[in-house]
């Protein structure tokens, strides 16, 4: 079994900008390592080999369009103790997530009932912070989405990108 999720994975210069912005905020808590920064699209959980093949086939067939995301705010919530950078969701992204959730049902996936909000988790276990930080906007031109494995149980370990699918311009 592998713990998998689908995500937008930043190219290096975007990753560097996000990591630099996050460092500059000096958020307390456990910062997410720069190599792990991402936007989760669909969390799949523990997946066996057969289901993984199903997921890859479904992801290959899903219609998708390229889009741009702009992160212009960092929010912190006392309830979750998470600080994350948030962006407005463009229509193409909402469509992509909806299509993935729908097509992945054939692989036994149960969609998360919570509304999708594009975000990059920057730090966890943040006990106290500002509710909202304005940041210089970070533009992320999304050209692909990826299947990513998260090694079980080891908090702080590196995620590993398994495979990516291009978004059509
Ligand atoms: O991108 P974020 O940080 O919001 O919290 C986990 C992370 O989300 C989330 O999957 C992403 C990649 O690890 N995650 C972990 N367990 C989860 C679960 N049981 C989960 N999301 C939903 N249900």
PDB file of N, CA and C in Angstrom, residues 5 8 13-14 18 26 29-30 33 44 56 58-59 61 68 75 79 100 105 111 117 124 126 139 143 160 164 169:
ATOM      1  N   UNK A   5      -1.540  11.153  -3.026  1.00  0.00           N
ATOM      2  CA  UNK A   5      -2.441  12.283  -3.275  1.00  0.00           C
ATOM      3  C   UNK A   5      -2.094  12.910  -4.616  1.00  0.00           C
ATOM      4  N   UNK A   8      -0.799  19.939  -7.265  1.00  0.00           N
ATOM      5  CA  UNK A   8      -0.001  20.828  -8.109  1.00  0.00           C
ATOM      6  C   UNK A   8       1.366  20.908  -7.446  1.00  0.00           C
ATOM      7  N   UNK A  13      11.527  27.777  -9.299  1.00  0.00           N
ATOM      8  CA  UNK A  13      11.528  29.215  -8.978  1.00  0.00           C
ATOM      9  C   UNK A  13      10.280  29.619  -8.187  1.00  0.00           C
ATOM     10  N   UNK A  14       9.178  28.926  -8.412  1.00  0.00           N
ATOM     11  CA  UNK A  14       7.966  29.209  -7.626  1.00  0.00           C
ATOM     12  C   UNK A  14       8.154  28.681  -6.195  1.00  0.00           C
ATOM     13  N   UNK A  18       7.884  30.826  -2.687  1.00  0.00           N
ATOM     14  CA  UNK A  18       6.968  30.478  -1.584  1.00  0.00           C
ATOM     15  C   UNK A  18       7.782  30.265  -0.299  1.00  0.00           C
ATOM     16  N   UNK A  26       8.278  34.262   9.529  1.00  0.00           N
ATOM     17  CA  UNK A  26       8.724  33.681  10.808  1.00  0.00           C
ATOM     18  C   UNK A  26       7.560  33.079  11.592  1.00  0.00           C
ATOM     19  N   UNK A  29       5.745  27.313  15.166  1.00  0.00           N
ATOM     20  CA  UNK A  29       5.252  25.976  14.810  1.00  0.00           C
ATOM     21  C   UNK A  29       6.249  25.229  13.954  1.00  0.00           C
ATOM     22  N   UNK A  30       5.743  24.237  13.219  1.00  0.00           N
ATOM     23  CA  UNK A  30       6.618  23.387  12.404  1.00  0.00           C
ATOM     24  C   UNK A  30       6.508  23.791  10.942  1.00  0.00           C
ATOM     25  N   UNK A  33       8.915  21.784   4.993  1.00  0.00           N
ATOM     26  CA  UNK A  33      10.168  21.874   4.225  1.00  0.00           C
ATOM     27  C   UNK A  33       9.865  22.350   2.813  1.00  0.00           C
ATOM     28  N   UNK A  44      -5.898  10.789  -1.629  1.00  0.00           N
ATOM     29  CA  UNK A  44      -6.374   9.430  -1.960  1.00  0.00           C
ATOM     30  C   UNK A  44      -6.224   8.464  -0.799  1.00  0.00           C
ATOM     31  N   UNK A  56      -4.214   6.111 -12.030  1.00  0.00           N
ATOM     32  CA  UNK A  56      -3.377   6.651 -13.112  1.00  0.00           C
ATOM     33  C   UNK A  56      -4.145   6.695 -14.433  1.00  0.00           C
ATOM     34  N   UNK A  58      -7.414   6.955 -14.717  1.00  0.00           N
ATOM     35  CA  UNK A  58      -8.432   8.005 -14.574  1.00  0.00           C
ATOM     36  C   UNK A  58      -7.789   9.382 -14.761  1.00  0.00           C
ATOM     37  N   UNK A  59      -6.633   9.577 -14.142  1.00  0.00           N
ATOM     38  CA  UNK A  59      -5.953  10.876 -14.233  1.00  0.00           C
ATOM     39  C   UNK A  59      -5.528  11.156 -15.679  1.00  0.00           C
ATOM     40  N   UNK A  61      -7.091  10.314 -18.306  1.00  0.00           N
ATOM     41  CA  UNK A  61      -8.252  10.542 -19.171  1.00  0.00           C
ATOM     42  C   UNK A  61      -9.002  11.829 -18.834  1.00  0.00           C
ATOM     43  N   UNK A  68      -3.728  29.904 -14.088  1.00  0.00           N
ATOM     44  CA  UNK A  68      -2.792  30.621 -13.216  1.00  0.00           C
ATOM     45  C   UNK A  68      -3.426  30.808 -11.842  1.00  0.00           C
ATOM     46  N   UNK A  75      -3.118  32.803   5.726  1.00  0.00           N
ATOM     47  CA  UNK A  75      -4.107  32.773   6.808  1.00  0.00           C
ATOM     48  C   UNK A  75      -3.694  31.755   7.863  1.00  0.00           C
ATOM     49  N   UNK A  79      -8.146  26.861  15.177  1.00  0.00           N
ATOM     50  CA  UNK A  79      -8.742  25.519  15.312  1.00  0.00           C
ATOM     51  C   UNK A  79      -7.823  24.434  14.737  1.00  0.00           C
ATOM     52  N   UNK A 100     -11.753  15.146 -11.435  1.00  0.00           N
ATOM     53  CA  UNK A 100     -10.949  14.097 -10.801  1.00  0.00           C
ATOM     54  C   UNK A 100     -11.788  13.351  -9.770  1.00  0.00           C
ATOM     55  N   UNK A 105     -14.169   8.003  -8.650  1.00  0.00           N
ATOM     56  CA  UNK A 105     -15.154   7.138  -7.967  1.00  0.00           C
ATOM     57  C   UNK A 105     -15.034   5.700  -8.462  1.00  0.00           C
ATOM     58  N   UNK A 111     -15.049  11.186  -2.523  1.00  0.00           N
ATOM     59  CA  UNK A 111     -14.618  12.596  -2.506  1.00  0.00           C
ATOM     60  C   UNK A 111     -14.793  13.246  -1.133  1.00  0.00           C
ATOM     61  N   UNK A 117     -10.538  24.407  -1.536  1.00  0.00           N
ATOM     62  CA  UNK A 117      -9.928  25.745  -1.476  1.00  0.00           C
ATOM     63  C   UNK A 117      -8.450  25.585  -1.771  1.00  0.00           C
ATOM     64  N   UNK A 124       2.610  23.877  10.435  1.00  0.00           N
ATOM     65  CA  UNK A 124       1.635  23.188  11.286  1.00  0.00           C
ATOM     66  C   UNK A 124       1.963  23.458  12.747  1.00  0.00           C
ATOM     67  N   UNK A 126       0.883  25.685  14.684  1.00  0.00           N
ATOM     68  CA  UNK A 126       1.089  27.111  14.952  1.00  0.00           C
ATOM     69  C   UNK A 126       0.071  27.515  16.029  1.00  0.00           C
ATOM     70  N   UNK A 139       2.615  34.484  -8.298  1.00  0.00           N
ATOM     71  CA  UNK A 139       1.865  33.942  -9.438  1.00  0.00           C
ATOM     72  C   UNK A 139       2.428  32.570  -9.792  1.00  0.00           C
ATOM     73  N   UNK A 143       1.033  24.093 -15.003  1.00  0.00           N
ATOM     74  CA  UNK A 143       1.179  23.429 -16.308  1.00  0.00           C
ATOM     75  C   UNK A 143       0.969  21.928 -16.202  1.00  0.00           C
ATOM     76  N   UNK A 160       7.263  12.191  -2.523  1.00  0.00           N
ATOM     77  CA  UNK A 160       7.945  11.819  -3.758  1.00  0.00           C
ATOM     78  C   UNK A 160       6.966  11.820  -4.941  1.00  0.00           C
ATOM     79  N   UNK A 164       3.479  12.891 -13.489  1.00  0.00           N
ATOM     80  CA  UNK A 164       2.706  14.123 -13.719  1.00  0.00           C
ATOM     81  C   UNK A 164       1.980  14.069 -15.054  1.00  0.00           C
ATOM     82  N   UNK A 169      -2.724  23.851 -22.644  1.00  0.00           N
ATOM     83  CA  UNK A 169      -2.805  25.320 -22.767  1.00  0.00           C
ATOM     84  C   UNK A 169      -3.978  25.735 -23.635  1.00  0.00           C
TER      85      UNK A 169
END
